[in-house]
Amino acid sequence: MSSIDNLFGNVDSKNVESNVNDIFNQKSNAVDTVSIKTKLRTILPSIKKKRKNTGEEKEKDQKKEDDKEDSRGEEPVPKKQKKKDGEGDDDLEGKYFAKIMDDDKKDKDNENASDSDEKATKTKHAEKAKKVDLKEDELEKAERTVFVGNVTNEVITSKDKFKSFKKLFSTDPNPKEDEEDQDEEEIKNKKKLYVIESVRFRSISFKEALPRKVAFAQQKLHDSREAVNAYIVYKEKDSVRPLLKKLNATVFENRHLRVDSVIHPAPHDKQRSIFVGNLDFEEDEESLWKHFGNCGEIEYVRIIRDSITNMGKGFAYVQFYELQSVNKALLLNGKPMISVNATKNKKGRKLRVTRCKNMRKEKNASDARHSKGKNFDKLNESQRTKMGRAGRVLGKADKATLGKQLTIEGLRATKGEKVSHLKRKKQRSKSGRVTKRSIAYKKAQNETSEK
C-alpha cells in the first residue's frame, strides 16, 4: 500500500475503483495521463491479488484446513536427503562382502533343497518304475468279455452273417411284451447296456503256412475246420450275466453256441460231466451236441485241441445241467457216432464214454510258490487275489509276465541298481593264454621305455 499512498494518498482497498475514477476526473495540469496509466498497470495486479485474498482464497484456505485436520493422524514422511560425495561410504567393502556371503548361503540352501527334492523324486520314480504287473487292465476288460464257442467260420467270410451274429449279441435277451408302456429312457438305457466294443475271432485254422494276419486278411481258411471261437467285449460289465443264461446253447447257422463268461466261467462239475474218447482228430463239436442231445440238456461241449495246429487230441468233455442225464449218456458207451463232416461211405467211430475223474497231481506248497514267482511273498492279500484271478483267467502270453517287476519306459536307472536283462561280460581268466600274452607285452614295453 505504500506505493498507492505515495501516489494517491490514503486509499481504501474496497473503494479503489471509485478513487481511480475521481483521480481521472480531476482536472490537474500537473498530472500527466500517460504516467498515470503506466503506474496503474503496475498497481492493478497487486489490487487483484488482494481481492482474491478477501473472497476466493478464503474458500481455498478452508479446504486446506480441512485437509490438514484429516491428515493430522498420519505421520509426516521425511524427505530423503541427498548424500554428498564421501559421506557414509566408510564401510562399503564390509557391506559388499557381507552381501556376497549372504548370497552364497542362499545358493547353498537352494542347492540342498533341490538335491533333497531330486532324491525324493528319484525314489518316487524308482517306486513307480518297479511295479508288480498284476494285469489289472486285462482283468477289468475280462469282466466285460463273453466267450462264444462253436461259431461258424462263415462269420469271417460273409458280412451278412457277421451282422446277424453281432445283432444276436447286441439285442436285449429278455424283451418285454408291452414295449409301448415302457418309457423312452428305459429303452435307450437297455440299448446302451448291450453296446459291443469289439469282436475278436480265435482258434482259426488256415490252409497255408502264412503269418496269421496275412492269412486272415486273405481269408485262406481250412476246409476241414468249420468252427471258430469268438470273444465279444461290451462297454459295460452288467450286460454279461443276462446273455449267459439266454444265449447259451442257442442255435445259430445250424450250430449250438457255447456262451460263457471269461472272468467267471462255468465251473467244471465232474458229477454232471462225462469223458468221451476215441474221437477223430478232425471231429467237430456239433456232432457231439447232436449225439448226446437226447440224453438231456447240455451245458457245454469241449474238445481238447492243440494250441498251434487247432487239431483235436482225440477226446472231449460234455457237461449236462442235471445228474440224471449222465446215466443216460453212459448207455452210449461203445456205440458209433455219426459225424457232421463224415461222408456217406464213411462209418462212424465207436466212442468210449466214462465218468469224469480228477487226474491232477497235488502240488507241494514250495512248488506252488516257485511257480507263482519270487515277488509273491512281498504282495498283500488283495494283490495275491488279483494275481490268482489273472493266472486263472488270462492266456499264456499274459501269464508269462504275470507277477514280474516291470520297468516303465522313460525312467532312468538309479546308481547301484542291478539291471537283470543286460548280459554281463565274463571276466578274463588269470591263467588264460590271452592274459599271459598281454602281461608279456606290457613287460617288454616297460623295458624298452626304461632303456
Tab-separated table of C-alpha atoms in Angstrom:
chain	number	residue	atom	x	y	z
A	1	MET	CA	0.000	0.000	0.000
A	2	SER	CA	2.985	2.334	0.295
A	3	SER	CA	3.175	2.868	-3.490
A	4	ILE	CA	-0.562	3.719	-3.687
A	5	ASP	CA	-0.310	6.061	-0.703
A	6	ASN	CA	2.591	7.905	-2.239
A	7	LEU	CA	0.757	8.456	-5.498
A	8	PHE	CA	-2.828	8.898	-4.454
A	9	GLY	CA	-2.797	9.371	-0.750
A	10	ASN	CA	-4.617	7.182	1.744
A	11	VAL	CA	-6.967	4.997	-0.379
A	12	ASP	CA	-9.181	2.141	0.866
A	13	SER	CA	-8.864	-1.154	-0.960
A	14	LYS	CA	-12.651	-1.564	-1.101
A	15	ASN	CA	-13.226	1.770	-2.858
A	16	VAL	CA	-10.277	1.573	-5.233
A	17	GLU	CA	-12.377	1.865	-8.398
A	18	SER	CA	-14.198	4.954	-7.157
A	19	ASN	CA	-10.923	6.586	-6.120
A	20	VAL	CA	-9.400	5.868	-9.528
A	21	ASN	CA	-12.372	7.487	-11.292
A	22	ASP	CA	-12.008	10.513	-9.027
A	23	ILE	CA	-8.358	10.763	-9.986
A	24	PHE	CA	-9.158	10.753	-13.718
A	25	ASN	CA	-11.992	13.211	-13.298
A	26	GLN	CA	-9.685	15.727	-11.573
A	27	LYS	CA	-8.516	18.399	-13.939
A	28	SER	CA	-4.969	18.993	-12.906
A	29	ASN	CA	-2.417	20.336	-15.235
A	30	ALA	CA	0.443	18.941	-13.092
A	31	VAL	CA	-0.512	15.232	-13.625
A	32	ASP	CA	0.316	13.513	-16.921
A	33	THR	CA	-2.174	10.934	-18.218
A	34	VAL	CA	0.488	8.704	-19.693
A	35	SER	CA	2.415	8.359	-16.454
A	36	ILE	CA	-0.797	7.590	-14.577
A	37	LYS	CA	-1.659	4.765	-16.987
A	38	THR	CA	1.768	3.190	-16.621
A	39	LYS	CA	1.546	3.335	-12.859
A	40	LEU	CA	-1.917	1.796	-12.926
A	41	ARG	CA	-0.604	-1.134	-14.966
A	42	THR	CA	1.857	-1.858	-12.190
A	43	ILE	CA	-0.612	-1.337	-9.368
A	44	LEU	CA	-3.687	-3.238	-10.701
A	45	PRO	CA	-2.191	-6.779	-10.341
A	46	SER	CA	-1.490	-6.177	-6.678
A	47	ILE	CA	-5.042	-4.941	-6.189
A	48	LYS	CA	-6.427	-8.089	-7.871
A	49	LYS	CA	-4.364	-10.249	-5.554
A	50	LYS	CA	-5.837	-8.502	-2.556
A	51	ARG	CA	-9.327	-9.112	-3.881
A	52	LYS	CA	-8.593	-12.779	-4.217
A	53	ASN	CA	-7.358	-12.914	-0.646
A	54	THR	CA	-10.574	-11.328	0.531
A	55	GLY	CA	-13.006	-13.547	-1.497
A	56	GLU	CA	-11.846	-16.625	-3.366
A	57	GLU	CA	-8.810	-17.519	-1.347
A	58	LYS	CA	-10.829	-17.801	1.851
A	59	GLU	CA	-12.529	-20.899	0.408
A	60	LYS	CA	-9.184	-22.396	-0.544
A	61	ASP	CA	-7.855	-21.743	2.927
A	62	GLN	CA	-10.827	-23.522	4.439
A	63	LYS	CA	-10.250	-26.535	2.185
A	64	LYS	CA	-6.601	-26.620	3.165
A	65	GLU	CA	-7.516	-26.509	6.829
A	66	ASP	CA	-9.944	-29.372	6.368
A	67	ASP	CA	-7.259	-31.421	4.595
A	68	LYS	CA	-4.807	-30.693	7.392
A	69	GLU	CA	-7.298	-31.884	10.005
A	70	ASP	CA	-7.770	-35.135	8.078
A	71	SER	CA	-4.050	-35.713	7.750
A	72	ARG	CA	-3.167	-34.941	11.369
A	73	GLY	CA	-3.340	-38.660	12.283
A	74	GLU	CA	-0.735	-39.583	9.631
A	75	GLU	CA	2.915	-39.204	10.395
A	76	PRO	CA	4.852	-36.872	8.135
A	77	VAL	CA	7.144	-38.676	5.682
A	78	PRO	CA	10.677	-37.339	5.959
A	79	LYS	CA	12.231	-36.359	2.709
A	80	LYS	CA	15.313	-38.186	1.570
A	81	GLN	CA	18.345	-36.022	1.676
A	82	LYS	CA	20.893	-36.490	-0.976
A	83	LYS	CA	24.213	-37.590	0.340
A	84	LYS	CA	27.183	-35.624	-0.586
A	85	ASP	CA	30.207	-37.306	-2.114
A	86	GLY	CA	32.239	-39.087	0.515
A	87	GLU	CA	29.500	-39.207	3.203
A	88	GLY	CA	28.517	-42.669	4.627
A	89	ASP	CA	30.962	-44.585	2.458
A	90	ASP	CA	33.283	-45.633	5.271
A	91	ASP	CA	32.186	-49.365	5.397
A	92	LEU	CA	31.368	-50.043	1.725
A	93	GLU	CA	33.742	-53.010	1.402
A	94	GLY	CA	32.352	-54.692	4.516
A	95	LYS	CA	28.787	-54.299	3.305
A	96	TYR	CA	29.749	-55.652	-0.119
A	97	PHE	CA	31.449	-58.760	1.278
A	98	ALA	CA	28.573	-59.369	3.708
A	99	LYS	CA	26.128	-59.254	0.821
A	100	ILE	CA	28.242	-61.764	-1.146
A	101	MET	CA	28.312	-64.118	1.855
A	102	ASP	CA	24.524	-63.929	2.209
A	103	ASP	CA	24.097	-64.716	-1.485
A	104	ASP	CA	26.401	-67.746	-1.160
A	105	LYS	CA	24.409	-69.036	1.821
A	106	LYS	CA	21.140	-68.666	-0.091
A	107	ASP	CA	22.590	-70.515	-3.092
A	108	LYS	CA	23.787	-73.375	-0.856
A	109	ASP	CA	20.391	-73.620	0.819
A	110	ASN	CA	18.676	-73.716	-2.574
A	111	GLU	CA	21.089	-76.416	-3.779
A	112	ASN	CA	20.441	-78.546	-0.696
A	113	ALA	CA	16.686	-78.136	-1.124
A	114	SER	CA	16.926	-79.027	-4.818
A	115	ASP	CA	19.079	-82.090	-4.009
A	116	SER	CA	16.537	-83.289	-1.454
A	117	ASP	CA	13.735	-82.739	-3.966
A	118	GLU	CA	15.669	-84.665	-6.629
A	119	LYS	CA	16.257	-87.543	-4.220
A	120	ALA	CA	12.573	-87.609	-3.331
A	121	THR	CA	11.583	-87.577	-7.000
A	122	LYS	CA	14.126	-90.319	-7.765
A	123	THR	CA	12.729	-92.523	-5.031
A	124	LYS	CA	9.197	-91.872	-6.295
A	125	HIS	CA	10.280	-92.687	-9.857
A	126	ALA	CA	12.043	-95.799	-8.644
A	127	GLU	CA	8.887	-96.911	-6.835
A	128	LYS	CA	6.834	-96.203	-9.953
A	129	ALA	CA	9.394	-97.826	-12.224
A	130	LYS	CA	9.349	-101.059	-10.249
A	131	LYS	CA	5.785	-102.271	-10.061
A	132	VAL	CA	4.482	-105.788	-9.905
A	133	ASP	CA	2.461	-106.418	-13.038
A	134	LEU	CA	-0.903	-107.746	-11.823
A	135	LYS	CA	-2.701	-107.231	-15.171
A	136	GLU	CA	-5.451	-105.084	-13.647
A	137	ASP	CA	-6.457	-103.564	-17.001
A	138	GLU	CA	-6.772	-107.010	-18.580
A	139	LEU	CA	-8.872	-108.221	-15.646
A	140	GLU	CA	-11.204	-105.220	-15.963
A	141	LYS	CA	-11.573	-105.964	-19.671
A	142	ALA	CA	-12.186	-109.654	-18.955
A	143	GLU	CA	-15.162	-108.711	-16.766
A	144	ARG	CA	-16.808	-107.204	-19.867
A	145	THR	CA	-15.901	-110.083	-22.205
A	146	VAL	CA	-18.048	-113.025	-23.319
A	147	PHE	CA	-16.663	-116.230	-24.832
A	148	VAL	CA	-18.626	-117.763	-27.722
A	149	GLY	CA	-17.626	-121.216	-28.961
A	150	ASN	CA	-18.634	-123.389	-31.922
A	151	VAL	CA	-19.240	-120.378	-34.208
A	152	THR	CA	-19.357	-120.995	-37.940
A	153	ASN	CA	-16.368	-119.665	-39.889
A	154	GLU	CA	-18.742	-118.074	-42.395
A	155	VAL	CA	-18.952	-115.189	-39.915
A	156	ILE	CA	-15.434	-114.228	-41.059
A	157	THR	CA	-16.029	-114.579	-44.796
A	158	SER	CA	-19.583	-113.214	-45.063
A	159	LYS	CA	-20.565	-109.681	-43.964
A	160	ASP	CA	-24.248	-110.599	-43.692
A	161	LYS	CA	-23.507	-113.489	-41.339
A	162	PHE	CA	-21.272	-111.246	-39.240
A	163	LYS	CA	-24.025	-108.593	-38.950
A	164	SER	CA	-26.592	-111.184	-37.897
A	165	PHE	CA	-24.135	-112.644	-35.361
A	166	LYS	CA	-23.432	-109.179	-33.918
A	167	LYS	CA	-27.142	-108.366	-33.835
A	168	LEU	CA	-27.838	-111.534	-31.850
A	169	PHE	CA	-25.481	-110.404	-29.064
A	170	SER	CA	-26.364	-106.696	-29.138
A	171	THR	CA	-30.116	-107.081	-28.507
A	172	ASP	CA	-31.878	-107.497	-25.181
A	173	PRO	CA	-32.197	-111.245	-24.424
A	174	ASN	CA	-35.225	-110.607	-22.175
A	175	PRO	CA	-37.525	-108.326	-24.199
A	176	LYS	CA	-40.820	-107.296	-22.588
A	177	GLU	CA	-44.073	-107.852	-24.432
A	178	ASP	CA	-45.515	-104.426	-23.555
A	179	GLU	CA	-42.808	-102.252	-25.106
A	180	GLU	CA	-45.312	-99.469	-25.723
A	181	ASP	CA	-45.823	-98.992	-21.968
A	182	GLN	CA	-42.079	-98.524	-21.394
A	183	ASP	CA	-40.526	-95.101	-21.246
A	184	GLU	CA	-38.146	-93.896	-23.898
A	185	GLU	CA	-35.379	-93.558	-21.318
A	186	GLU	CA	-35.648	-97.245	-20.322
A	187	ILE	CA	-35.420	-98.312	-23.955
A	188	LYS	CA	-32.353	-96.126	-24.501
A	189	ASN	CA	-30.679	-97.460	-21.362
A	190	LYS	CA	-31.228	-101.058	-22.490
A	191	LYS	CA	-29.752	-100.289	-25.891
A	192	LYS	CA	-26.711	-98.701	-24.252
A	193	LEU	CA	-26.335	-101.718	-21.977
A	194	TYR	CA	-25.700	-104.115	-24.864
A	195	VAL	CA	-23.349	-101.936	-26.920
A	196	ILE	CA	-20.458	-104.030	-28.285
A	197	GLU	CA	-16.979	-102.554	-28.137
A	198	SER	CA	-15.072	-105.173	-30.151
A	199	VAL	CA	-15.311	-108.724	-31.554
A	200	ARG	CA	-12.258	-110.993	-31.852
A	201	PHE	CA	-12.059	-114.393	-33.553
A	202	ARG	CA	-9.643	-117.068	-32.330
A	203	SER	CA	-8.836	-120.795	-32.881
A	204	ILE	CA	-8.791	-120.327	-36.668
A	205	SER	CA	-7.204	-122.961	-38.924
A	206	PHE	CA	-5.559	-121.794	-42.166
A	207	LYS	CA	-4.669	-123.585	-45.371
A	208	GLU	CA	-1.168	-122.222	-45.925
A	209	ALA	CA	1.740	-121.600	-43.575
A	210	LEU	CA	1.498	-117.797	-43.718
A	211	PRO	CA	1.537	-115.230	-40.929
A	212	ARG	CA	-1.829	-115.231	-39.183
A	213	LYS	CA	-2.662	-111.622	-40.064
A	214	VAL	CA	-1.898	-112.192	-43.743
A	215	ALA	CA	-3.873	-115.459	-43.881
A	216	PHE	CA	-6.809	-113.834	-42.054
A	217	ALA	CA	-6.821	-110.847	-44.440
A	218	GLN	CA	-6.741	-113.172	-47.461
A	219	GLN	CA	-9.365	-115.451	-45.802
A	220	LYS	CA	-7.462	-118.644	-46.512
A	221	LEU	CA	-9.365	-120.819	-44.032
A	222	HIS	CA	-9.048	-124.589	-43.767
A	223	ASP	CA	-11.903	-126.624	-45.240
A	224	SER	CA	-11.982	-129.349	-42.568
A	225	ARG	CA	-12.259	-126.872	-39.635
A	226	GLU	CA	-15.612	-125.135	-39.926
A	227	ALA	CA	-15.893	-123.761	-36.367
A	228	VAL	CA	-14.075	-120.900	-34.639
A	229	ASN	CA	-14.253	-119.184	-31.266
A	230	ALA	CA	-15.158	-115.536	-30.640
A	231	TYR	CA	-14.597	-113.033	-27.840
A	232	ILE	CA	-17.140	-110.199	-27.570
A	233	VAL	CA	-16.183	-107.188	-25.434
A	234	TYR	CA	-19.018	-104.976	-24.160
A	235	LYS	CA	-18.772	-101.399	-22.909
A	236	GLU	CA	-20.475	-102.282	-19.609
A	237	LYS	CA	-19.973	-105.368	-17.487
A	238	ASP	CA	-23.638	-105.551	-16.417
A	239	SER	CA	-24.577	-106.860	-19.856
A	240	VAL	CA	-22.703	-110.181	-19.443
A	241	ARG	CA	-24.868	-112.135	-16.973
A	242	PRO	CA	-28.257	-111.888	-18.733
A	243	LEU	CA	-26.648	-113.026	-22.004
A	244	LEU	CA	-25.162	-116.168	-20.458
A	245	LYS	CA	-28.496	-117.557	-19.302
A	246	LYS	CA	-30.440	-116.952	-22.500
A	247	LEU	CA	-27.938	-117.328	-25.355
A	248	ASN	CA	-26.078	-120.421	-24.161
A	249	ALA	CA	-26.920	-123.484	-26.327
A	250	THR	CA	-28.817	-121.330	-28.849
A	251	VAL	CA	-28.677	-122.447	-32.486
A	252	PHE	CA	-27.003	-120.029	-34.924
A	253	GLU	CA	-26.491	-121.170	-38.531
A	254	ASN	CA	-27.214	-124.842	-37.591
A	255	ARG	CA	-24.660	-124.734	-34.742
A	256	HIS	CA	-25.151	-124.789	-30.973
A	257	LEU	CA	-23.297	-121.860	-29.445
A	258	ARG	CA	-21.410	-122.154	-26.186
A	259	VAL	CA	-21.720	-118.777	-24.387
A	260	ASP	CA	-19.649	-118.351	-21.237
A	261	SER	CA	-18.059	-115.620	-19.136
A	262	VAL	CA	-14.319	-115.084	-19.282
A	263	ILE	CA	-13.844	-113.806	-15.731
A	264	HIS	CA	-16.360	-116.227	-14.139
A	265	PRO	CA	-16.555	-119.322	-16.372
A	266	ALA	CA	-18.959	-122.170	-15.684
A	267	PRO	CA	-17.368	-124.474	-13.072
A	268	HIS	CA	-16.414	-127.971	-14.169
A	269	ASP	CA	-18.504	-130.428	-12.173
A	270	LYS	CA	-17.268	-133.990	-12.580
A	271	GLN	CA	-20.561	-135.418	-11.299
A	272	ARG	CA	-22.522	-133.761	-14.125
A	273	SER	CA	-19.967	-134.357	-16.914
A	274	ILE	CA	-18.657	-137.263	-18.981
A	275	PHE	CA	-15.403	-138.095	-20.716
A	276	VAL	CA	-15.639	-139.021	-24.417
A	277	GLY	CA	-12.672	-140.823	-26.031
A	278	ASN	CA	-11.716	-142.363	-29.388
A	279	LEU	CA	-12.678	-139.236	-31.333
A	280	ASP	CA	-11.366	-138.372	-34.761
A	281	PHE	CA	-8.695	-135.666	-34.773
A	282	GLU	CA	-10.823	-133.552	-37.118
A	283	GLU	CA	-14.037	-134.075	-35.174
A	284	ASP	CA	-16.432	-131.148	-34.731
A	285	GLU	CA	-18.271	-130.032	-31.565
A	286	GLU	CA	-21.617	-130.024	-33.347
A	287	SER	CA	-21.571	-133.795	-33.829
A	288	LEU	CA	-21.276	-134.245	-30.041
A	289	TRP	CA	-24.151	-131.810	-29.426
A	290	LYS	CA	-26.385	-133.884	-31.713
A	291	HIS	CA	-25.188	-137.279	-30.464
A	292	PHE	CA	-25.758	-136.557	-26.737
A	293	GLY	CA	-28.644	-134.130	-27.171
A	294	ASN	CA	-31.289	-136.803	-26.469
A	295	CYS	CA	-29.725	-137.628	-23.072
A	296	GLY	CA	-30.584	-134.271	-21.535
A	297	GLU	CA	-29.960	-130.532	-21.664
A	298	ILE	CA	-26.266	-129.923	-22.379
A	299	GLU	CA	-24.426	-127.044	-20.714
A	300	TYR	CA	-21.287	-127.147	-22.872
A	301	VAL	CA	-19.167	-129.390	-25.128
A	302	ARG	CA	-15.388	-129.048	-25.137
A	303	ILE	CA	-12.984	-130.840	-27.483
A	304	ILE	CA	-9.349	-130.626	-26.357
A	305	ARG	CA	-7.216	-129.260	-29.210
A	306	ASP	CA	-3.602	-128.440	-29.932
A	307	SER	CA	-2.888	-124.733	-29.372
A	308	ILE	CA	-0.766	-124.374	-32.545
A	309	THR	CA	-2.454	-126.579	-35.171
A	310	ASN	CA	-6.031	-126.484	-33.718
A	311	MET	CA	-6.263	-130.220	-34.355
A	312	GLY	CA	-8.174	-132.339	-31.855
A	313	LYS	CA	-6.343	-134.657	-29.450
A	314	GLY	CA	-8.963	-137.400	-29.658
A	315	PHE	CA	-11.027	-136.755	-26.512
A	316	ALA	CA	-13.652	-134.317	-25.235
A	317	TYR	CA	-15.815	-133.358	-22.220
A	318	VAL	CA	-19.604	-132.985	-22.187
A	319	GLN	CA	-21.292	-131.368	-19.177
A	320	PHE	CA	-25.039	-131.565	-18.520
A	321	TYR	CA	-27.307	-129.450	-16.347
A	322	GLU	CA	-28.711	-132.482	-14.469
A	323	LEU	CA	-27.182	-135.586	-12.891
A	324	GLN	CA	-29.725	-137.969	-14.438
A	325	SER	CA	-28.586	-137.195	-17.967
A	326	VAL	CA	-25.116	-138.585	-17.148
A	327	ASN	CA	-26.556	-142.063	-16.585
A	328	LYS	CA	-28.325	-141.875	-19.947
A	329	ALA	CA	-25.115	-140.795	-21.690
A	330	LEU	CA	-23.191	-143.740	-20.229
A	331	LEU	CA	-25.509	-146.087	-22.122
A	332	LEU	CA	-23.978	-144.790	-25.379
A	333	ASN	CA	-20.588	-146.252	-24.497
A	334	GLY	CA	-19.186	-148.317	-27.397
A	335	LYS	CA	-21.791	-147.100	-29.883
A	336	PRO	CA	-20.773	-145.338	-33.120
A	337	MET	CA	-21.340	-141.635	-33.590
A	338	ILE	CA	-22.327	-140.168	-36.934
A	339	SER	CA	-20.034	-137.191	-37.560
A	340	VAL	CA	-21.200	-133.984	-39.195
A	341	ASN	CA	-18.176	-133.926	-41.513
A	342	ALA	CA	-18.389	-137.629	-42.383
A	343	THR	CA	-19.128	-138.751	-45.941
A	344	LYS	CA	-21.806	-141.261	-46.836
A	345	ASN	CA	-19.445	-144.214	-47.205
A	346	LYS	CA	-17.512	-143.453	-44.013
A	347	LYS	CA	-18.623	-145.290	-40.895
A	348	GLY	CA	-18.874	-143.658	-37.515
A	349	ARG	CA	-16.297	-144.259	-34.810
A	350	LYS	CA	-17.239	-146.119	-31.625
A	351	LEU	CA	-16.973	-143.806	-28.670
A	352	ARG	CA	-15.594	-144.511	-25.199
A	353	VAL	CA	-17.890	-142.818	-22.669
A	354	THR	CA	-16.975	-142.787	-18.956
A	355	ARG	CA	-17.472	-140.643	-15.901
A	356	CYS	CA	-15.025	-137.818	-15.288
A	357	LYS	CA	-12.256	-138.259	-12.727
A	358	ASN	CA	-9.746	-135.872	-11.189
A	359	MET	CA	-6.388	-136.823	-12.746
A	360	ARG	CA	-4.405	-133.805	-11.497
A	361	LYS	CA	-1.417	-134.341	-9.223
A	362	GLU	CA	-1.350	-132.422	-5.979
A	363	LYS	CA	1.455	-129.877	-5.778
A	364	ASN	CA	3.533	-129.116	-2.737
A	365	ALA	CA	3.450	-125.659	-1.157
A	366	SER	CA	7.067	-124.992	-2.221
A	367	ASP	CA	6.305	-125.913	-5.849
A	368	ALA	CA	3.239	-123.664	-5.862
A	369	ARG	CA	5.236	-120.698	-4.526
A	370	HIS	CA	8.023	-121.321	-7.022
A	371	SER	CA	5.509	-121.304	-9.908
A	372	LYS	CA	3.965	-118.028	-8.693
A	373	GLY	CA	7.288	-116.185	-8.696
A	374	LYS	CA	9.752	-114.568	-6.315
A	375	ASN	CA	7.624	-111.494	-5.581
A	376	PHE	CA	4.633	-113.495	-4.306
A	377	ASP	CA	5.731	-113.293	-0.651
A	378	LYS	CA	6.022	-109.486	-0.839
A	379	LEU	CA	2.426	-108.996	-2.016
A	380	ASN	CA	-0.517	-108.227	0.238
A	381	GLU	CA	-3.780	-110.195	0.268
A	382	SER	CA	-5.609	-108.096	-2.347
A	383	GLN	CA	-2.644	-108.298	-4.734
A	384	ARG	CA	-2.442	-112.063	-4.267
A	385	THR	CA	-6.119	-112.485	-5.083
A	386	LYS	CA	-5.679	-110.376	-8.240
A	387	MET	CA	-2.659	-112.448	-9.206
A	388	GLY	CA	-4.588	-115.680	-8.685
A	389	ARG	CA	-7.532	-114.477	-10.778
A	390	ALA	CA	-5.211	-113.298	-13.542
A	391	GLY	CA	-3.403	-116.653	-13.605
A	392	ARG	CA	-6.717	-118.484	-13.882
A	393	VAL	CA	-8.348	-116.219	-16.489
A	394	LEU	CA	-5.652	-114.836	-18.781
A	395	GLY	CA	-3.789	-116.579	-21.570
A	396	LYS	CA	-0.215	-117.812	-21.902
A	397	ALA	CA	1.271	-114.509	-23.081
A	398	ASP	CA	-0.117	-112.626	-20.087
A	399	LYS	CA	0.781	-115.392	-17.659
A	400	ALA	CA	4.420	-115.208	-18.782
A	401	THR	CA	4.750	-111.623	-17.456
A	402	LEU	CA	2.368	-112.002	-14.507
A	403	GLY	CA	3.830	-111.032	-11.129
A	404	LYS	CA	7.117	-109.772	-12.555
A	405	GLN	CA	8.571	-106.327	-11.940
A	406	LEU	CA	8.126	-104.023	-14.897
A	407	THR	CA	10.354	-101.040	-15.688
A	408	ILE	CA	8.373	-98.109	-17.078
A	409	GLU	CA	9.861	-96.534	-20.202
A	410	GLY	CA	11.314	-93.033	-19.898
A	411	LEU	CA	12.741	-93.506	-16.384
A	412	ARG	CA	16.499	-93.818	-15.917
A	413	ALA	CA	18.039	-96.417	-13.667
A	414	THR	CA	19.477	-95.198	-10.360
A	415	LYS	CA	23.073	-95.682	-9.297
A	416	GLY	CA	23.811	-99.115	-7.904
A	417	GLU	CA	20.640	-100.648	-9.351
A	418	LYS	CA	21.110	-104.086	-10.866
A	419	VAL	CA	19.755	-104.485	-14.381
A	420	SER	CA	18.745	-108.108	-14.841
A	421	HIS	CA	18.096	-108.186	-18.593
A	422	LEU	CA	21.605	-106.979	-19.570
A	423	LYS	CA	24.231	-109.668	-20.064
A	424	ARG	CA	27.442	-109.138	-18.161
A	425	LYS	CA	30.753	-109.829	-19.806
A	426	LYS	CA	32.701	-112.736	-18.414
A	427	GLN	CA	35.842	-111.822	-16.546
A	428	ARG	CA	39.054	-112.862	-18.237
A	429	SER	CA	40.743	-115.806	-16.549
A	430	LYS	CA	44.076	-115.060	-14.904
A	431	SER	CA	45.704	-118.260	-16.137
A	432	GLY	CA	44.490	-117.968	-19.723
A	433	ARG	CA	46.549	-117.592	-22.877
A	434	VAL	CA	45.318	-114.059	-23.639
A	435	THR	CA	46.205	-112.706	-20.195
A	436	LYS	CA	49.713	-114.202	-20.384
A	437	ARG	CA	50.334	-112.602	-23.762
A	438	SER	CA	49.118	-109.223	-22.575
A	439	ILE	CA	51.312	-109.360	-19.443
A	440	ALA	CA	54.395	-110.294	-21.514
A	441	TYR	CA	53.690	-107.457	-23.979
A	442	LYS	CA	53.400	-104.908	-21.150
A	443	LYS	CA	56.692	-106.079	-19.607
A	444	ALA	CA	58.520	-105.793	-22.923
A	445	GLN	CA	57.091	-102.321	-23.451
A	446	ASN	CA	58.227	-101.187	-19.988
A	447	GLU	CA	61.763	-102.499	-20.565
A	448	THR	CA	62.108	-100.603	-23.826
A	449	SER	CA	60.899	-97.386	-22.212
A	450	GLU	CA	63.442	-97.743	-19.349
A	451	LYS	CA	66.343	-98.163	-21.805
